[in-house]
CSV table of C-alpha atoms in Angstrom, one decimal:
chain,number,residue,atom,x,y,z
A,1,MET,CA,80.6,97.9,104.3
A,2,THR,CA,82.9,97.6,107.6
A,3,VAL,CA,86.5,97.8,107.5
A,4,THR,CA,88.6,96.1,110.2
A,5,THR,CA,92.3,96.5,111.1
A,6,GLU,CA,94.8,94.5,112.4
A,7,TYR,CA,98.7,94.3,112.2
A,8,TYR,CA,101.3,91.9,110.9
A,9,GLU,CA,105.0,91.9,110.8
A,10,GLY,CA,106.8,93.1,107.7
A,11,PHE,CA,110.6,92.8,106.8
A,12,GLY,CA,112.8,93.3,109.7
A,13,GLY,CA,109.6,93.1,112.2
A,14,ALA,CA,108.1,96.2,111.0
A,15,ARG,CA,104.6,96.9,112.5
A,16,LEU,CA,102.3,97.2,109.2
A,17,ALA,CA,98.7,97.5,109.2
A,18,LEU,CA,96.2,95.4,107.1
A,19,HIS,CA,92.7,96.6,106.6
A,20,ARG,CA,90.0,94.1,105.6
A,21,MET,CA,86.7,94.6,103.9
A,22,GLY,CA,84.2,92.0,102.7
A,23,ALA,CA,84.4,88.2,102.3
A,24,GLY,CA,85.0,85.9,99.6
A,25,ARG,CA,87.9,85.4,97.3
A,26,PRO,CA,91.2,87.1,98.6
A,27,LEU,CA,92.2,90.1,96.9
A,28,VAL,CA,95.5,92.1,97.9
A,29,LEU,CA,95.2,95.7,97.0
A,30,LEU,CA,98.2,98.0,97.3
A,31,HIS,CA,98.0,101.8,97.2
A,32,GLY,CA,99.9,104.5,95.7
A,33,LEU,CA,102.9,106.6,96.9
A,34,PHE,CA,102.3,108.9,100.0
A,35,SER,CA,98.5,107.5,100.0
A,36,SER,CA,97.0,105.0,102.1
A,37,ALA,CA,94.6,102.0,101.7
A,38,GLN,CA,91.8,104.4,103.1
A,39,VAL,CA,92.5,107.1,100.6
A,40,ASN,CA,93.0,104.8,97.5
A,41,TRP,CA,90.6,102.1,98.1
A,42,VAL,CA,88.0,102.9,100.9
A,43,LYS,CA,87.3,106.6,100.6
A,44,PHE,CA,85.9,106.6,97.0
A,45,GLY,CA,84.1,103.3,97.1
A,46,THR,CA,86.3,100.8,95.1
A,47,ALA,CA,86.8,98.5,97.9
A,48,ALA,CA,83.1,98.5,98.6
A,49,GLN,CA,82.5,97.6,94.7
A,50,LEU,CA,84.8,94.7,94.9
A,51,ALA,CA,83.5,93.5,98.3
A,52,GLU,CA,80.0,93.3,96.7
A,53,ALA,CA,81.3,91.4,93.9
A,54,GLY,CA,82.5,88.6,96.2
A,55,PHE,CA,86.1,89.5,97.1
A,56,GLU,CA,87.5,90.1,100.6
A,57,CYS,CA,89.7,93.2,100.1
A,58,LEU,CA,93.0,92.9,101.9
A,59,MET,CA,94.4,96.3,102.2
A,60,PRO,CA,97.7,97.1,103.6
A,61,ASP,CA,99.3,100.2,104.4
A,62,LEU,CA,102.7,100.0,102.8
A,63,ARG,CA,105.6,100.8,105.2
A,64,VAL,CA,106.0,104.7,105.9
A,65,HIS,CA,102.2,105.1,105.0
A,66,GLY,CA,98.9,105.3,106.8
A,67,ASP,CA,98.9,103.3,110.0
A,68,SER,CA,102.0,101.4,109.1
A,69,ALA,CA,105.6,102.0,110.7
A,70,ALA,CA,108.0,104.5,109.3
A,71,PRO,CA,111.3,103.4,110.7
A,72,HIS,CA,114.3,105.8,110.4
A,73,ASP,CA,116.9,103.2,110.6
A,74,PRO,CA,118.5,102.7,107.0
A,75,ALA,CA,118.7,98.8,107.7
A,76,ALA,CA,115.0,98.8,107.6
A,77,TYR,CA,115.1,99.6,103.8
A,78,PRO,CA,117.0,97.1,101.6
A,79,PRO,CA,116.3,96.9,97.8
A,80,ASP,CA,112.8,96.1,97.1
A,81,VAL,CA,111.8,96.2,100.8
A,82,LEU,CA,107.9,96.8,99.8
A,83,VAL,CA,108.3,93.5,97.7
A,84,ARG,CA,109.6,91.9,101.0
A,85,ASP,CA,106.8,93.1,102.9
A,86,ALA,CA,104.1,92.0,100.3
A,87,GLU,CA,105.8,88.5,100.5
A,88,ALA,CA,105.5,88.8,104.3
A,89,LEU,CA,101.7,89.5,104.1
A,90,VAL,CA,100.8,86.7,101.8
A,91,ALA,CA,102.9,84.2,104.0
A,92,HIS,CA,101.1,85.8,107.1
A,93,LEU,CA,97.5,85.2,105.6
A,94,GLY,CA,98.6,81.8,104.2
A,95,LEU,CA,97.4,82.8,100.6
A,96,ASP,CA,98.0,80.3,97.9
A,97,ASP,CA,95.2,81.2,95.7
A,98,PHE,CA,94.5,85.1,95.5
A,99,ASP,CA,94.4,88.0,93.2
A,100,LEU,CA,96.5,91.1,93.3
A,101,ALA,CA,96.0,94.8,92.2
A,102,GLY,CA,97.9,97.9,92.8
A,103,PHE,CA,97.6,101.6,91.9
A,104,SER,CA,100.7,103.6,91.0
A,105,LEU,CA,103.5,102.6,93.6
A,106,GLY,CA,101.2,99.8,94.3
A,107,SER,CA,101.4,98.5,90.8
A,108,ARG,CA,105.2,99.0,90.8
A,109,THR,CA,105.4,96.7,93.8
A,110,SER,CA,103.0,94.1,92.6
A,111,ALA,CA,104.8,93.8,89.3
A,112,ARG,CA,108.1,93.5,91.0
A,113,ALA,CA,106.7,91.0,93.4
A,114,VAL,CA,105.5,88.8,90.5
A,115,ILE,CA,108.8,89.0,89.0
A,116,ALA,CA,110.3,87.9,92.2
A,117,GLY,CA,108.0,84.9,92.4
A,118,LEU,CA,104.6,85.9,93.8
A,119,ARG,CA,101.7,84.0,91.7
A,120,PRO,CA,98.3,85.8,91.8
A,121,ARG,CA,95.8,84.0,89.6
A,122,ARG,CA,95.2,87.6,88.2
A,123,LEU,CA,96.8,91.0,88.4
A,124,VAL,CA,95.8,94.6,88.0
A,125,LEU,CA,98.3,97.3,87.4
A,126,ALA,CA,96.6,100.6,87.7
A,127,GLY,CA,98.2,104.2,87.2
A,128,MET,CA,101.2,102.7,85.7
A,129,GLY,CA,103.0,102.8,82.4
A,130,LEU,CA,106.1,101.1,81.0
A,131,GLU,CA,108.4,104.2,81.9
A,132,GLY,CA,107.2,104.0,85.6
A,133,LEU,CA,108.9,100.6,85.9
A,134,ALA,CA,111.7,100.8,83.3
A,135,GLY,CA,112.3,104.4,84.1
A,136,TRP,CA,111.7,104.5,87.8
A,137,ALA,CA,115.0,106.6,88.6
A,138,LYS,CA,113.4,109.6,86.9
A,139,ARG,CA,110.3,109.5,89.0
A,140,GLN,CA,112.5,108.8,92.2
A,141,ASP,CA,114.4,112.0,91.4
A,142,PHE,CA,111.2,113.8,91.1
A,143,PHE,CA,109.7,112.7,94.7
A,144,LEU,CA,113.3,113.4,96.2
A,145,ASP,CA,113.1,116.9,94.9
A,146,VAL,CA,109.5,117.4,96.3
A,147,ILE,CA,111.0,116.3,99.7
A,148,ASP,CA,114.1,118.5,99.5
A,149,ARG,CA,112.0,121.3,98.6
A,150,PHE,CA,109.1,120.9,100.8
A,151,GLY,CA,107.5,123.8,102.0
A,152,THR,CA,108.8,126.1,99.4
A,153,ILE,CA,107.3,124.7,96.3
A,154,ARG,CA,104.9,127.7,94.9
A,155,PRO,CA,101.7,126.9,92.7
A,156,GLY,CA,102.6,126.6,89.3
A,157,ASP,CA,105.6,124.5,89.8
A,158,PRO,CA,104.9,120.8,88.7
A,159,ALA,CA,105.9,119.5,92.0
A,160,TYR,CA,103.5,121.7,93.8
A,161,LEU,CA,100.4,119.0,94.0
A,162,SER,CA,102.8,116.3,95.3
A,163,GLN,CA,104.1,118.7,97.8
A,164,GLN,CA,100.4,119.6,98.9
A,165,PHE,CA,99.5,115.8,98.8
A,166,LEU,CA,102.6,114.8,101.0
A,167,LYS,CA,101.5,117.5,103.5
A,168,THR,CA,97.8,116.3,103.5
A,169,MET,CA,98.8,112.6,104.1
A,170,ASN,CA,101.3,113.8,106.8
A,171,VAL,CA,104.0,111.7,105.4
A,172,ASP,CA,107.2,111.1,107.4
A,173,ARG,CA,109.7,112.7,104.8
A,174,VAL,CA,112.8,111.0,106.5
A,175,ALA,CA,111.4,107.7,106.1
A,176,ALA,CA,109.9,108.6,102.8
A,177,ARG,CA,113.4,109.5,101.5
A,178,LEU,CA,114.8,106.2,102.8
A,179,LEU,CA,111.9,104.2,101.2
A,180,LEU,CA,112.1,105.8,97.7
A,181,GLN,CA,116.0,104.8,97.5
A,182,THR,CA,114.9,101.1,97.8
A,183,MET,CA,113.5,101.1,94.2
A,184,GLU,CA,115.2,100.2,91.3
A,185,ASP,CA,114.5,100.2,87.5
A,186,THR,CA,112.7,97.1,86.1
A,187,ASP,CA,114.4,95.6,82.7
A,188,PRO,CA,111.4,95.2,80.3
A,189,ALA,CA,112.7,91.7,79.6
A,190,GLN,CA,111.8,91.0,83.1
A,191,LEU,CA,108.2,91.5,82.3
A,192,ALA,CA,107.9,88.3,80.5
A,193,ALA,CA,107.5,86.7,84.1
A,194,ILE,CA,104.2,88.4,84.5
A,195,SER,CA,102.3,85.6,82.7
A,196,MET,CA,99.1,85.8,84.3
A,197,PRO,CA,95.9,87.5,83.0
A,198,THR,CA,96.9,91.2,83.5
A,199,LEU,CA,94.7,94.3,83.5
A,200,VAL,CA,96.5,97.7,82.6
A,201,LEU,CA,94.1,100.4,83.9
A,202,CYS,CA,94.9,103.9,83.5
A,203,GLY,CA,93.2,107.3,83.4
A,204,ASP,CA,92.6,109.0,80.1
A,205,LYS,CA,94.5,112.1,81.4
A,206,ASP,CA,97.3,110.0,83.4
A,207,ASN,CA,100.6,110.0,82.0
A,208,ASP,CA,102.5,110.3,85.2
A,209,ASN,CA,104.1,106.9,85.1
A,210,GLY,CA,104.6,106.8,81.2
A,211,SER,CA,102.6,105.0,78.6
A,212,ALA,CA,100.1,102.4,79.9
A,213,ASP,CA,99.7,101.4,76.3
A,214,ARG,CA,103.4,100.3,76.0
A,215,LEU,CA,103.2,98.5,79.2
A,216,ALA,CA,100.2,96.4,78.0
A,217,GLU,CA,101.9,95.6,74.7
A,218,ALA,CA,105.2,94.6,76.7
A,219,LEU,CA,103.2,92.1,79.0
A,220,PRO,CA,102.5,88.4,77.8
A,221,ASN,CA,98.8,88.3,78.7
A,222,ALA,CA,97.6,91.9,79.3
A,223,ARG,CA,94.5,93.9,78.4
A,224,ARG,CA,94.2,97.6,78.4
A,225,ALA,CA,91.4,99.6,80.1
A,226,THR,CA,90.9,103.3,80.2
A,227,ILE,CA,88.9,105.4,82.6
A,228,PRO,CA,88.1,109.0,83.1
A,229,GLY,CA,90.7,111.1,85.1
A,230,THR,CA,94.4,112.2,85.9
A,231,HIS,CA,96.7,110.3,88.1
A,232,MET,CA,95.4,112.1,91.3
A,233,SER,CA,91.6,111.9,90.1
A,234,SER,CA,91.2,108.2,88.5
A,235,VAL,CA,91.1,106.7,91.7
A,236,THR,CA,88.0,108.9,92.8
A,237,MET,CA,86.2,107.4,89.8
A,238,PRO,CA,83.6,104.6,90.1
A,239,GLU,CA,84.8,103.4,86.8
A,240,MET,CA,88.0,102.2,88.4
A,241,GLY,CA,86.2,99.8,90.7
A,242,ARG,CA,83.7,98.7,87.8
A,243,GLU,CA,86.7,97.8,85.4
A,244,MET,CA,88.5,95.9,88.1
A,245,VAL,CA,85.3,93.7,89.1
A,246,THR,CA,84.6,93.1,85.2
A,247,PHE,CA,88.4,91.9,84.9
A,248,LEU,CA,88.7,89.9,88.0
A,249,THR,CA,85.4,88.2,87.7
A,250,GLY,CA,85.8,87.3,84.1
A,251,SER,CA,86.6,84.0,82.6
A,252,ALA,CA,88.7,85.1,79.8
């Protein structure tokens, strides 16, 4: 499957990359923290599965990630800037009937975007639990610590794998710090706004963002699916794409 890349303007005119694969029903896919569209969706075949099922995969690189801009100006990072970027993408593409899926930070951004008024037909929240939304401050502190101690974290430290992933992805740590501080906790009461059919999808060994079961229970119209893997490995599994295809093409 061929991937094409173009650019659009996010909040404040930031130059953001958009990768496309397939043709058919629009599906916006938002990747995880310190990752990219290529790593989360393309590399391990999830986007190809979705494209083969009749979706056009619309895969932005979030600001500070992949091929997108990583500005150092604090003014480029108002609260929920990733939600503003998602809204800019939907407006840029003129989407009024589409589906939305995210992994980890992408799920957090998707949920916040729906609460802010975005209305996909169906929603997939992968690699996310209730505490990853309602208790984000704890996760934020963890990642800020990774940035602060970057290069000194040794094997055996819980932050070591995150440090190594940050290094592999060559993330701009100044911009990443600014981005992390734009994110706020989500009051569980706000989840009532997520009324469309929603799939909560998580690895069987993934508790990084808290309880996916509790998230599914807190949503008005959600079903839960479990695939093999940890937070890092679940995106490599073919089961991720299969579960998303089943849900997004279903009638229930």
